Amino acid sequence: MTDFDAVHERRGTGSSKWSRYPADILPMWVADMDFPAAPEIVDAIRSRLEHPMLGYGVARDELRARIVEDMASKYDWLITADDIVFLPGVEPGFNMALKAMLEPGDGLVVQTPVYRPILNAAGHWGLVRNEVPLRATGQGYVMDVGPLASALAKSRALLLCNPQNPTGKVFTKDELAEITALCENNDALIISDEIHCDLLFDGRRHIPIATLSDETANRTVTLMAASKTYNIAGLKTAFAIVQNKDIRERFAQSKLGMVDSVNILGLEATLAAYAHAMSWKEKMLGYIQANRDYLSQEIASRFPAIRLVKAQATFLAWLDCRDMDLTPDPQAFFLEHGKVGFSAGSEFGAAYGGYIRVNFGCPRSLLSEGLNRMEHALAKR
Ligand SMILES: Cc1ncc(COP(=O)(O)O)c(C=O)c1O
């Protein structure tokens, strides 16, 4: 079983996270965890390599059947194997959906702050981005229905992120019902990025928005992957679930020679993750939930000027540093003076330059080191 406390050297392995900065910087940015993949996954890849032919891949029936079964057992969601479209990533998936279903000039709603490729997607297809901010409360982030309704009234689609990156918000069933009602009223397509769906804390259960009703399923493209949960994002494998045949065909056609077949080892890894690595996932979730709690406590006691709403899911924390007046901005400040590389808030929306996103999906000692580096940077001020 994986020792989640163990620190592994990742420099020199072609890791994007550990290559961005010089060796004296501790990277805590991209959503990639510093844990080895589950042994069951590594074994599955190794055993696939026993057959040394690595031509173009296609998902085996076993993988489709496993996903169908998982959707039923986890979410009471009855899909068929044909509803699944395999993809080299969730980001290509939401861009394909926009390309397939919208026309230049159409409006697209996104809730901010949000993962930069979601924020930027409208721009790739000549769409008008209609941003609706989420609001921090003591109970977590909430959405205001009025602004969402106004934005949807002038849009053809919503690009939802649930669980949400960077706030760690999990949308409740009531919120999802409000969203689906508004999308129905406006005949809007729902593209739902649910890549973080297996990373919920405190016993919460993920609800795929497509499960709200048949009507909703009929207008929704859901995107999922094992990549975040099992730390196999470099294997570039994800999938869409599209129950509406017309949308699915248009979606699949929008590959347009740009989105090629899926990584053959990624397909094996995904099957092994879902079929055999459940207990690894439970252990990992316990570990990152404890990291989240540790981070929240340390921020509250050591940096009381930073505001943090505890993440309900994901291994990402969204820190509001606006009261600290760090120049030129908190990300650059901590990078220069603390030698720790967080994600800059401005990546998640123009209004969020005073925030940073911290990746706590790492051994506790690295998280603790990151906090010490923050403290050191502030002490030098
Ligand atoms: C919300 C969200 N969607 C999509 C992605 C990227 O997914 P992929 O690598 O499958 O394109 C990420 C990665 O951080 C993410 O956080």
mmCIF file of C-alpha atoms and ligand atoms in Angstrom:
data_model
loop_
_atom_site.group_PDB
_atom_site.id
_atom_site.type_symbol
_atom_site.label_atom_id
_atom_site.label_comp_id
_atom_site.label_asym_id
_atom_site.label_seq_id
_atom_site.Cartn_x
_atom_site.Cartn_y
_atom_site.Cartn_z
ATOM 1 C CA MET A 1 0.000 0.000 0.000
ATOM 2 C CA THR A 2 1.188 3.496 -0.806
ATOM 3 C CA ASP A 3 2.888 5.449 1.968
ATOM 4 C CA PHE A 4 1.340 8.879 1.444
ATOM 5 C CA ASP A 5 3.906 10.472 3.779
ATOM 6 C CA ALA A 6 6.812 9.395 1.583
ATOM 7 C CA VAL A 7 8.435 12.158 -0.442
ATOM 8 C CA HIS A 8 9.563 11.059 -3.906
ATOM 9 C CA GLU A 9 12.019 12.983 -6.060
ATOM 10 C CA ARG A 10 10.130 14.045 -9.187
ATOM 11 C CA ARG A 11 12.662 16.356 -10.756
ATOM 12 C CA GLY A 12 14.215 14.784 -13.809
ATOM 13 C CA THR A 13 11.131 12.650 -14.499
ATOM 14 C CA GLY A 14 9.605 15.023 -17.049
ATOM 15 C CA SER A 15 7.020 16.205 -14.530
ATOM 16 C CA SER A 16 5.425 19.451 -15.651
ATOM 17 C CA LYS A 17 4.796 20.454 -12.025
ATOM 18 C CA TRP A 18 8.445 19.992 -11.027
ATOM 19 C CA SER A 19 10.002 21.416 -14.207
ATOM 20 C CA ARG A 20 8.413 24.846 -14.251
ATOM 21 C CA TYR A 21 10.617 26.438 -11.600
ATOM 22 C CA PRO A 22 14.284 26.259 -10.553
ATOM 23 C CA ALA A 23 15.285 23.704 -7.927
ATOM 24 C CA ASP A 24 14.989 26.104 -4.970
ATOM 25 C CA ILE A 25 11.233 26.586 -5.556
ATOM 26 C CA LEU A 26 8.696 24.217 -3.992
ATOM 27 C CA PRO A 27 5.956 23.737 -6.628
ATOM 28 C CA MET A 28 2.378 23.751 -5.294
ATOM 29 C CA TRP A 29 0.531 24.811 -8.424
ATOM 30 C CA VAL A 30 -0.878 22.509 -11.168
ATOM 31 C CA ALA A 31 -3.564 19.982 -10.111
ATOM 32 C CA ASP A 32 -1.228 16.996 -9.997
ATOM 33 C CA MET A 33 -0.612 15.177 -6.699
ATOM 34 C CA ASP A 34 2.796 14.195 -5.345
ATOM 35 C CA PHE A 35 1.744 10.599 -4.697
ATOM 36 C CA PRO A 36 2.676 7.496 -6.682
ATOM 37 C CA ALA A 37 -0.187 5.933 -8.624
ATOM 38 C CA ALA A 38 -1.877 2.987 -6.897
ATOM 39 C CA PRO A 39 0.187 -0.223 -7.178
ATOM 40 C CA GLU A 40 -2.786 -1.865 -8.924
ATOM 41 C CA ILE A 41 -2.512 0.719 -11.703
ATOM 42 C CA VAL A 42 1.236 0.389 -12.076
ATOM 43 C CA ASP A 43 0.864 -3.410 -12.188
ATOM 44 C CA ALA A 44 -1.784 -3.163 -14.908
ATOM 45 C CA ILE A 45 0.470 -0.971 -17.040
ATOM 46 C CA ARG A 46 3.396 -3.305 -16.468
ATOM 47 C CA SER A 47 1.385 -6.326 -17.427
ATOM 48 C CA ARG A 48 0.101 -4.607 -20.579
ATOM 49 C CA LEU A 49 3.722 -3.960 -21.519
ATOM 50 C CA GLU A 50 4.343 -7.709 -21.466
ATOM 51 C CA HIS A 51 2.703 -7.503 -24.876
ATOM 52 C CA PRO A 52 5.131 -5.183 -26.611
ATOM 53 C CA MET A 53 2.795 -3.786 -29.240
ATOM 54 C CA LEU A 54 1.530 -0.339 -28.577
ATOM 55 C CA GLY A 55 -0.471 0.574 -31.651
ATOM 56 C CA TYR A 56 -3.537 2.813 -31.639
ATOM 57 C CA GLY A 57 -5.817 2.059 -28.740
ATOM 58 C CA VAL A 58 -9.522 1.550 -28.345
ATOM 59 C CA ALA A 59 -11.406 1.087 -25.087
ATOM 60 C CA ARG A 60 -12.055 -2.560 -24.345
ATOM 61 C CA ASP A 61 -15.644 -3.662 -23.632
ATOM 62 C CA GLU A 62 -14.547 -4.383 -20.078
ATOM 63 C CA LEU A 63 -13.748 -0.720 -19.483
ATOM 64 C CA ARG A 64 -17.050 0.473 -20.941
ATOM 65 C CA ALA A 65 -18.889 -2.100 -18.808
ATOM 66 C CA ARG A 66 -17.021 -0.982 -15.699
ATOM 67 C CA ILE A 67 -17.970 2.650 -16.253
ATOM 68 C CA VAL A 68 -21.615 1.699 -16.887
ATOM 69 C CA GLU A 69 -21.606 -0.305 -13.653
ATOM 70 C CA ASP A 70 -19.873 2.448 -11.663
ATOM 71 C CA MET A 71 -22.357 5.093 -12.793
ATOM 72 C CA ALA A 72 -25.216 2.857 -11.658
ATOM 73 C CA SER A 73 -23.681 1.914 -8.320
ATOM 74 C CA LYS A 74 -22.260 5.302 -7.405
ATOM 75 C CA TYR A 75 -24.968 7.618 -8.702
ATOM 76 C CA ASP A 76 -27.993 5.481 -9.670
ATOM 77 C CA TRP A 77 -27.257 6.713 -13.164
ATOM 78 C CA LEU A 78 -28.316 4.280 -15.870
ATOM 79 C CA ILE A 79 -26.245 4.765 -18.980
ATOM 80 C CA THR A 80 -25.303 2.405 -21.803
ATOM 81 C CA ALA A 81 -21.861 1.523 -23.089
ATOM 82 C CA ASP A 82 -22.637 3.430 -26.286
ATOM 83 C CA ASP A 83 -23.155 6.677 -24.348
ATOM 84 C CA ILE A 84 -19.432 6.804 -23.533
ATOM 85 C CA VAL A 85 -16.958 8.621 -25.781
ATOM 86 C CA PHE A 86 -13.290 8.212 -24.849
ATOM 87 C CA LEU A 87 -11.082 11.265 -25.056
ATOM 88 C CA PRO A 88 -7.466 12.250 -24.490
ATOM 89 C CA GLY A 89 -8.593 14.727 -21.824
ATOM 90 C CA VAL A 90 -11.458 16.589 -20.249
ATOM 91 C CA GLU A 91 -10.188 19.893 -21.641
ATOM 92 C CA PRO A 92 -10.371 18.602 -25.256
ATOM 93 C CA GLY A 93 -13.818 17.285 -24.281
ATOM 94 C CA PHE A 94 -15.378 20.601 -23.328
ATOM 95 C CA ASN A 95 -13.781 22.307 -26.303
ATOM 96 C CA MET A 96 -15.179 19.604 -28.608
ATOM 97 C CA ALA A 97 -18.644 20.114 -27.154
ATOM 98 C CA LEU A 98 -18.465 23.871 -27.718
ATOM 99 C CA LYS A 99 -17.175 23.402 -31.254
ATOM 100 C CA ALA A 100 -19.886 20.850 -32.026
ATOM 101 C CA MET A 101 -22.899 22.572 -30.558
ATOM 102 C CA LEU A 102 -22.387 26.360 -30.572
ATOM 103 C CA GLU A 103 -21.885 29.023 -33.241
ATOM 104 C CA PRO A 104 -19.504 31.987 -33.091
ATOM 105 C CA GLY A 105 -21.248 34.841 -31.302
ATOM 106 C CA ASP A 106 -23.245 32.532 -28.996
ATOM 107 C CA GLY A 107 -23.086 33.168 -25.266
ATOM 108 C CA LEU A 108 -21.429 30.736 -22.837
ATOM 109 C CA VAL A 109 -21.908 30.951 -19.064
ATOM 110 C CA VAL A 110 -19.060 30.163 -16.674
ATOM 111 C CA GLN A 111 -19.055 30.583 -12.901
ATOM 112 C CA THR A 112 -15.952 32.328 -11.592
ATOM 113 C CA PRO A 113 -13.375 31.951 -10.232
ATOM 114 C CA VAL A 114 -12.759 28.965 -12.470
ATOM 115 C CA TYR A 115 -10.011 26.732 -13.895
ATOM 116 C CA ARG A 116 -8.322 28.731 -16.635
ATOM 117 C CA PRO A 117 -9.021 26.410 -19.603
ATOM 118 C CA ILE A 118 -12.736 26.684 -18.736
ATOM 119 C CA LEU A 119 -12.428 30.460 -18.558
ATOM 120 C CA ASN A 120 -10.578 30.564 -21.875
ATOM 121 C CA ALA A 121 -12.717 28.049 -23.788
ATOM 122 C CA ALA A 122 -15.252 30.609 -25.090
ATOM 123 C CA GLY A 123 -12.433 32.543 -26.745
ATOM 124 C CA HIS A 124 -11.276 29.519 -28.763
ATOM 125 C CA TRP A 125 -14.632 29.293 -30.581
ATOM 126 C CA GLY A 126 -15.615 32.952 -30.959
ATOM 127 C CA LEU A 127 -18.199 32.690 -28.179
ATOM 128 C CA VAL A 128 -19.202 35.453 -25.789
ATOM 129 C CA ARG A 129 -18.221 34.536 -22.237
ATOM 130 C CA ASN A 130 -20.838 35.478 -19.654
ATOM 131 C CA GLU A 131 -19.242 35.255 -16.214
ATOM 132 C CA VAL A 132 -21.250 34.758 -13.056
ATOM 133 C CA PRO A 133 -19.296 34.967 -9.800
ATOM 134 C CA LEU A 134 -19.648 32.451 -6.981
ATOM 135 C CA ARG A 135 -19.818 34.043 -3.528
ATOM 136 C CA ALA A 136 -17.916 33.009 -0.386
ATOM 137 C CA THR A 137 -19.984 32.505 2.783
ATOM 138 C CA GLY A 138 -19.265 30.886 6.143
ATOM 139 C CA GLN A 139 -21.039 27.790 4.822
ATOM 140 C CA GLY A 140 -19.017 27.592 1.625
ATOM 141 C CA TYR A 141 -19.329 29.090 -1.825
ATOM 142 C CA VAL A 142 -22.848 29.780 -3.045
ATOM 143 C CA MET A 143 -24.317 30.784 -6.375
ATOM 144 C CA ASP A 144 -26.728 33.675 -6.792
ATOM 145 C CA VAL A 145 -29.635 32.593 -8.943
ATOM 146 C CA GLY A 146 -30.568 36.070 -10.281
ATOM 147 C CA PRO A 147 -27.259 36.748 -12.054
ATOM 148 C CA LEU A 148 -27.123 33.150 -13.303
ATOM 149 C CA ALA A 149 -30.619 33.519 -14.770
ATOM 150 C CA SER A 150 -29.675 36.786 -16.518
ATOM 151 C CA ALA A 151 -26.503 35.244 -17.936
ATOM 152 C CA LEU A 152 -28.311 32.143 -19.192
ATOM 153 C CA ALA A 153 -30.991 34.283 -20.812
ATOM 154 C CA LYS A 154 -28.339 35.515 -23.243
ATOM 155 C CA SER A 155 -26.430 32.237 -23.653
ATOM 156 C CA ARG A 156 -26.668 28.955 -25.522
ATOM 157 C CA ALA A 157 -24.760 26.866 -22.968
ATOM 158 C CA LEU A 158 -23.393 26.554 -19.454
ATOM 159 C CA LEU A 159 -19.907 25.169 -18.857
ATOM 160 C CA LEU A 160 -20.264 23.897 -15.295
ATOM 161 C CA CYS A 161 -17.384 22.757 -13.101
ATOM 162 C CA ASN A 162 -18.561 20.420 -10.333
ATOM 163 C CA PRO A 163 -16.763 19.839 -7.999
ATOM 164 C CA GLN A 164 -15.454 23.287 -8.635
ATOM 165 C CA ASN A 165 -11.837 24.206 -9.305
ATOM 166 C CA PRO A 166 -10.467 26.342 -7.556
ATOM 167 C CA THR A 167 -13.029 26.827 -4.737
ATOM 168 C CA GLY A 168 -13.542 23.133 -3.969
ATOM 169 C CA LYS A 169 -17.298 23.734 -3.987
ATOM 170 C CA VAL A 170 -19.635 20.770 -4.389
ATOM 171 C CA PHE A 171 -22.983 21.807 -5.866
ATOM 172 C CA THR A 172 -25.940 20.609 -3.803
ATOM 173 C CA LYS A 173 -28.906 18.837 -5.289
ATOM 174 C CA ASP A 174 -31.011 21.981 -4.806
ATOM 175 C CA GLU A 175 -28.452 24.111 -6.602
ATOM 176 C CA LEU A 176 -28.234 21.618 -9.449
ATOM 177 C CA ALA A 177 -32.033 21.648 -9.683
ATOM 178 C CA GLU A 178 -31.984 25.454 -9.924
ATOM 179 C CA ILE A 179 -29.333 25.261 -12.630
ATOM 180 C CA THR A 180 -31.202 22.659 -14.648
ATOM 181 C CA ALA A 181 -34.475 24.596 -14.398
ATOM 182 C CA LEU A 182 -32.744 27.708 -15.751
ATOM 183 C CA CYS A 183 -31.065 25.737 -18.534
ATOM 184 C CA GLU A 184 -34.396 24.207 -19.519
ATOM 185 C CA ASN A 185 -36.109 27.614 -19.524
ATOM 186 C CA ASN A 186 -33.428 28.935 -21.831
ATOM 187 C CA ASP A 187 -32.960 25.738 -23.822
ATOM 188 C CA ALA A 188 -29.264 25.822 -22.921
ATOM 189 C CA LEU A 189 -26.815 22.966 -23.374
ATOM 190 C CA ILE A 190 -25.046 21.834 -20.191
ATOM 191 C CA ILE A 191 -21.402 20.836 -20.427
ATOM 192 C CA SER A 192 -20.443 19.509 -17.033
ATOM 193 C CA ASP A 193 -16.780 19.062 -16.132
ATOM 194 C CA GLU A 194 -16.899 16.520 -13.304
ATOM 195 C CA ILE A 195 -13.245 15.500 -13.372
ATOM 196 C CA HIS A 196 -12.967 15.918 -9.574
ATOM 197 C CA CYS A 197 -16.080 13.784 -8.872
ATOM 198 C CA ASP A 198 -14.271 11.144 -6.807
ATOM 199 C CA LEU A 199 -12.570 13.632 -4.492
ATOM 200 C CA LEU A 200 -15.360 14.652 -2.110
ATOM 201 C CA PHE A 201 -14.780 15.158 1.625
ATOM 202 C CA ASP A 202 -16.750 14.723 4.850
ATOM 203 C CA GLY A 203 -18.921 11.933 3.459
ATOM 204 C CA ARG A 204 -20.400 14.088 0.700
ATOM 205 C CA ARG A 205 -21.715 12.315 -2.401
ATOM 206 C CA HIS A 206 -21.204 13.593 -5.903
ATOM 207 C CA ILE A 207 -24.331 14.166 -7.995
ATOM 208 C CA PRO A 208 -23.804 14.169 -11.775
ATOM 209 C CA ILE A 209 -26.046 16.955 -13.062
ATOM 210 C CA ALA A 210 -27.336 14.634 -15.811
ATOM 211 C CA THR A 211 -29.009 12.488 -13.129
ATOM 212 C CA LEU A 212 -31.469 15.222 -12.180
ATOM 213 C CA SER A 213 -33.990 14.228 -14.849
ATOM 214 C CA ASP A 214 -34.248 12.649 -18.281
ATOM 215 C CA GLU A 215 -34.786 16.124 -19.664
ATOM 216 C CA THR A 216 -31.468 17.242 -18.148
ATOM 217 C CA ALA A 217 -29.639 14.126 -19.337
ATOM 218 C CA ASN A 218 -30.864 14.908 -22.814
ATOM 219 C CA ARG A 219 -29.141 18.315 -22.875
ATOM 220 C CA THR A 220 -25.935 17.394 -21.027
ATOM 221 C CA VAL A 221 -22.405 16.405 -21.943
ATOM 222 C CA THR A 222 -20.699 15.054 -18.808
ATOM 223 C CA LEU A 223 -16.907 14.824 -18.652
ATOM 224 C CA MET A 224 -15.058 12.562 -16.247
ATOM 225 C CA ALA A 225 -11.684 10.830 -15.870
ATOM 226 C CA ALA A 226 -9.711 8.749 -13.408
ATOM 227 C CA SER A 227 -6.830 11.159 -13.928
ATOM 228 C CA LYS A 228 -7.137 13.531 -10.950
ATOM 229 C CA THR A 229 -8.227 10.971 -8.373
ATOM 230 C CA TYR A 230 -5.562 8.415 -9.210
ATOM 231 C CA ASN A 231 -2.830 10.854 -10.239
ATOM 232 C CA ILE A 232 -2.506 9.547 -13.790
ATOM 233 C CA ALA A 233 -3.190 12.783 -15.695
ATOM 234 C CA GLY A 234 -0.036 12.303 -17.778
ATOM 235 C CA LEU A 235 -1.653 9.247 -19.379
ATOM 236 C CA LYS A 236 -4.121 11.575 -21.147
ATOM 237 C CA THR A 237 -7.300 9.531 -20.863
ATOM 238 C CA ALA A 238 -10.805 10.766 -20.097
ATOM 239 C CA PHE A 239 -14.343 10.183 -21.269
ATOM 240 C CA ALA A 240 -17.614 11.905 -21.990
ATOM 241 C CA ILE A 241 -21.060 10.518 -21.236
ATOM 242 C CA VAL A 242 -23.574 11.821 -23.748
ATOM 243 C CA GLN A 243 -26.998 10.185 -23.653
ATOM 244 C CA ASN A 244 -28.565 12.279 -26.404
ATOM 245 C CA LYS A 245 -27.657 10.474 -29.624
ATOM 246 C CA ASP A 246 -27.761 13.557 -31.811
ATOM 247 C CA ILE A 247 -25.490 15.517 -29.469
ATOM 248 C CA ARG A 248 -23.198 12.522 -29.101
ATOM 249 C CA GLU A 249 -22.764 12.155 -32.843
ATOM 250 C CA ARG A 250 -22.082 15.841 -33.344
ATOM 251 C CA PHE A 251 -19.702 15.752 -30.378
ATOM 252 C CA ALA A 252 -17.786 12.748 -31.724
ATOM 253 C CA GLN A 253 -17.574 14.309 -35.189
ATOM 254 C CA SER A 254 -16.053 17.484 -33.785
ATOM 255 C CA LYS A 255 -12.733 15.687 -33.261
ATOM 256 C CA LEU A 256 -11.912 17.087 -36.695
ATOM 257 C CA GLY A 257 -8.512 15.478 -36.965
ATOM 258 C CA MET A 258 -7.290 17.282 -33.849
ATOM 259 C CA VAL A 259 -8.334 14.917 -31.080
ATOM 260 C CA ASP A 260 -6.826 11.550 -31.931
ATOM 261 C CA SER A 261 -7.335 8.142 -30.312
ATOM 262 C CA VAL A 262 -6.778 7.633 -26.620
ATOM 263 C CA ASN A 263 -3.525 6.543 -24.978
ATOM 264 C CA ILE A 264 -3.466 2.760 -24.824
ATOM 265 C CA LEU A 265 -1.780 2.642 -21.404
ATOM 266 C CA GLY A 266 -4.207 5.277 -20.109
ATOM 267 C CA LEU A 267 -7.120 3.000 -20.979
ATOM 268 C CA GLU A 268 -5.526 0.121 -19.037
ATOM 269 C CA ALA A 269 -4.763 2.432 -16.127
ATOM 270 C CA THR A 270 -8.322 3.746 -16.050
ATOM 271 C CA LEU A 271 -9.749 0.230 -15.963
ATOM 272 C CA ALA A 272 -7.365 -0.816 -13.190
ATOM 273 C CA ALA A 273 -8.190 2.335 -11.208
ATOM 274 C CA TYR A 274 -11.940 1.776 -11.311
ATOM 275 C CA ALA A 275 -11.806 -2.004 -10.969
ATOM 276 C CA HIS A 276 -9.057 -2.511 -8.397
ATOM 277 C CA ALA A 277 -7.897 0.668 -6.678
ATOM 278 C CA MET A 278 -10.911 1.549 -4.509
ATOM 279 C CA SER A 279 -9.164 0.988 -1.211
ATOM 280 C CA TRP A 280 -6.190 3.069 -2.395
ATOM 281 C CA LYS A 281 -8.626 5.843 -3.250
ATOM 282 C CA GLU A 282 -10.288 5.712 0.185
ATOM 283 C CA LYS A 283 -6.922 5.898 1.918
ATOM 284 C CA MET A 284 -5.751 8.742 -0.317
ATOM 285 C CA LEU A 285 -8.994 10.650 0.311
ATOM 286 C CA GLY A 286 -8.551 10.321 4.077
ATOM 287 C CA TYR A 287 -5.016 11.623 3.710
ATOM 288 C CA ILE A 288 -5.895 14.672 1.637
ATOM 289 C CA GLN A 289 -8.913 15.460 3.816
ATOM 290 C CA ALA A 290 -6.549 15.537 6.808
ATOM 291 C CA ASN A 291 -4.224 17.773 4.756
ATOM 292 C CA ARG A 292 -7.128 20.099 4.039
ATOM 293 C CA ASP A 293 -7.932 20.321 7.769
ATOM 294 C CA TYR A 294 -4.297 20.859 8.691
ATOM 295 C CA LEU A 295 -3.966 23.596 6.064
ATOM 296 C CA SER A 296 -7.126 25.359 7.270
ATOM 297 C CA GLN A 297 -5.983 25.266 10.898
ATOM 298 C CA GLU A 298 -2.502 26.508 10.087
ATOM 299 C CA ILE A 299 -3.795 29.320 7.886
ATOM 300 C CA ALA A 300 -6.228 30.431 10.600
ATOM 301 C CA SER A 301 -3.608 30.431 13.329
ATOM 302 C CA ARG A 302 -0.525 31.645 11.455
ATOM 303 C CA PHE A 303 -2.005 33.887 8.758
ATOM 304 C CA PRO A 304 -5.263 35.266 10.169
ATOM 305 C CA ALA A 305 -5.451 37.911 7.420
ATOM 306 C CA ILE A 306 -5.873 35.184 4.789
ATOM 307 C CA ARG A 307 -9.461 34.071 4.263
ATOM 308 C CA LEU A 308 -10.087 30.472 3.358
ATOM 309 C CA VAL A 309 -13.359 28.635 2.825
ATOM 310 C CA LYS A 310 -12.663 24.947 3.457
ATOM 311 C CA ALA A 311 -12.748 22.900 0.259
ATOM 312 C CA GLN A 312 -15.638 20.417 0.091
ATOM 313 C CA ALA A 313 -13.774 18.451 -2.587
ATOM 314 C CA THR A 314 -10.554 18.455 -4.705
ATOM 315 C CA PHE A 315 -7.006 18.836 -3.370
ATOM 316 C CA LEU A 316 -7.025 22.575 -4.019
ATOM 317 C CA ALA A 317 -7.392 25.465 -1.581
ATOM 318 C CA TRP A 318 -8.433 28.945 -2.665
ATOM 319 C CA LEU A 319 -6.815 31.562 -0.453
ATOM 320 C CA ASP A 320 -8.093 35.115 -0.353
ATOM 321 C CA CYS A 321 -4.979 37.193 0.398
ATOM 322 C CA ARG A 322 -6.479 40.583 -0.502
ATOM 323 C CA ASP A 323 -6.156 41.982 3.018
ATOM 324 C CA MET A 324 -2.411 41.349 3.039
ATOM 325 C CA ASP A 325 -1.461 43.876 0.347
ATOM 326 C CA LEU A 326 1.247 41.666 -1.098
ATOM 327 C CA THR A 327 3.013 43.175 -4.083
ATOM 328 C CA PRO A 328 2.959 42.855 -6.986
ATOM 329 C CA ASP A 329 0.470 40.059 -6.177
ATOM 330 C CA PRO A 330 0.419 37.169 -3.667
ATOM 331 C CA GLN A 331 1.628 34.522 -6.110
ATOM 332 C CA ALA A 332 4.630 36.599 -7.214
ATOM 333 C CA PHE A 333 5.310 37.651 -3.616
ATOM 334 C CA PHE A 334 5.456 34.095 -2.246
ATOM 335 C CA LEU A 335 7.438 32.912 -5.259
ATOM 336 C CA GLU A 336 10.090 35.572 -4.861
ATOM 337 C CA HIS A 337 10.314 35.844 -1.086
ATOM 338 C CA GLY A 338 9.218 32.367 0.017
ATOM 339 C CA LYS A 339 10.428 30.230 -2.901
ATOM 340 C CA VAL A 340 7.063 28.505 -3.131
ATOM 341 C CA GLY A 341 5.145 28.320 -6.420
ATOM 342 C CA PHE A 342 1.369 28.597 -6.057
ATOM 343 C CA SER A 343 -1.128 29.241 -8.882
ATOM 344 C CA ALA A 344 -1.891 32.937 -9.383
ATOM 345 C CA GLY A 345 -5.465 33.940 -8.648
ATOM 346 C CA SER A 346 -5.600 36.023 -11.826
ATOM 347 C CA GLU A 347 -5.532 32.776 -13.857
ATOM 348 C CA PHE A 348 -9.029 32.043 -12.564
ATOM 349 C CA GLY A 349 -10.646 35.342 -13.529
ATOM 350 C CA ALA A 350 -9.690 39.000 -13.823
ATOM 351 C CA ALA A 351 -11.150 39.877 -10.411
ATOM 352 C CA TYR A 352 -9.014 37.374 -8.491
ATOM 353 C CA GLY A 353 -5.495 38.830 -8.584
ATOM 354 C CA GLY A 354 -5.500 38.967 -4.771
ATOM 355 C CA TYR A 355 -5.902 35.203 -4.418
ATOM 356 C CA ILE A 356 -3.687 32.150 -4.716
ATOM 357 C CA ARG A 357 -4.567 28.497 -5.301
ATOM 358 C CA VAL A 358 -2.647 25.994 -3.198
ATOM 359 C CA ASN A 359 -2.336 22.330 -4.173
ATOM 360 C CA PHE A 360 -2.419 20.263 -0.960
ATOM 361 C CA GLY A 361 -2.310 16.874 -2.723
ATOM 362 C CA CYS A 362 1.146 16.095 -1.385
ATOM 363 C CA PRO A 363 2.916 14.483 1.583
ATOM 364 C CA ARG A 364 2.206 16.411 4.783
ATOM 365 C CA SER A 365 5.866 17.378 5.129
ATOM 366 C CA LEU A 366 5.770 19.220 1.783
ATOM 367 C CA LEU A 367 2.575 21.022 2.767
ATOM 368 C CA SER A 368 4.163 22.006 6.043
ATOM 369 C CA GLU A 369 7.257 23.183 4.179
ATOM 370 C CA GLY A 370 5.055 25.330 1.930
ATOM 371 C CA LEU A 371 3.466 26.972 4.967
ATOM 372 C CA ASN A 372 6.875 27.595 6.529
ATOM 373 C CA ARG A 373 8.025 29.237 3.310
ATOM 374 C CA MET A 374 4.971 31.512 3.387
ATOM 375 C CA GLU A 375 5.724 32.453 6.970
ATOM 376 C CA HIS A 376 9.353 33.117 6.161
ATOM 377 C CA ALA A 377 8.380 35.360 3.233
ATOM 378 C CA LEU A 378 6.015 37.383 5.410
ATOM 379 C CA ALA A 379 8.550 37.684 8.248
ATOM 380 C CA LYS A 380 11.027 39.281 5.824
ATOM 381 C CA ARG A 381 8.578 42.018 4.831
HETATM 382 C C1 LIG B 1 -11.723 21.197 -13.556
HETATM 383 C C2 LIG B 1 -10.697 20.603 -14.465
HETATM 384 N N1 LIG B 1 -11.033 20.220 -15.689
HETATM 385 C C3 LIG B 1 -10.135 19.697 -16.548
HETATM 386 C C4 LIG B 1 -8.825 19.532 -16.175
HETATM 387 C C5 LIG B 1 -7.842 18.992 -17.179
HETATM 388 O O1 LIG B 1 -8.226 17.739 -17.578
HETATM 389 P P1 LIG B 1 -7.457 16.969 -18.731
HETATM 390 O O2 LIG B 1 -6.025 16.884 -18.334
HETATM 391 O O3 LIG B 1 -8.159 15.648 -18.741
HETATM 392 O O4 LIG B 1 -7.679 17.732 -19.979
HETATM 393 C C6 LIG B 1 -8.422 19.919 -14.894
HETATM 394 C C7 LIG B 1 -7.011 19.806 -14.501
HETATM 395 O O5 LIG B 1 -6.580 20.390 -13.554
HETATM 396 C C8 LIG B 1 -9.386 20.454 -14.018
HETATM 397 O O6 LIG B 1 -9.057 20.822 -12.778
#
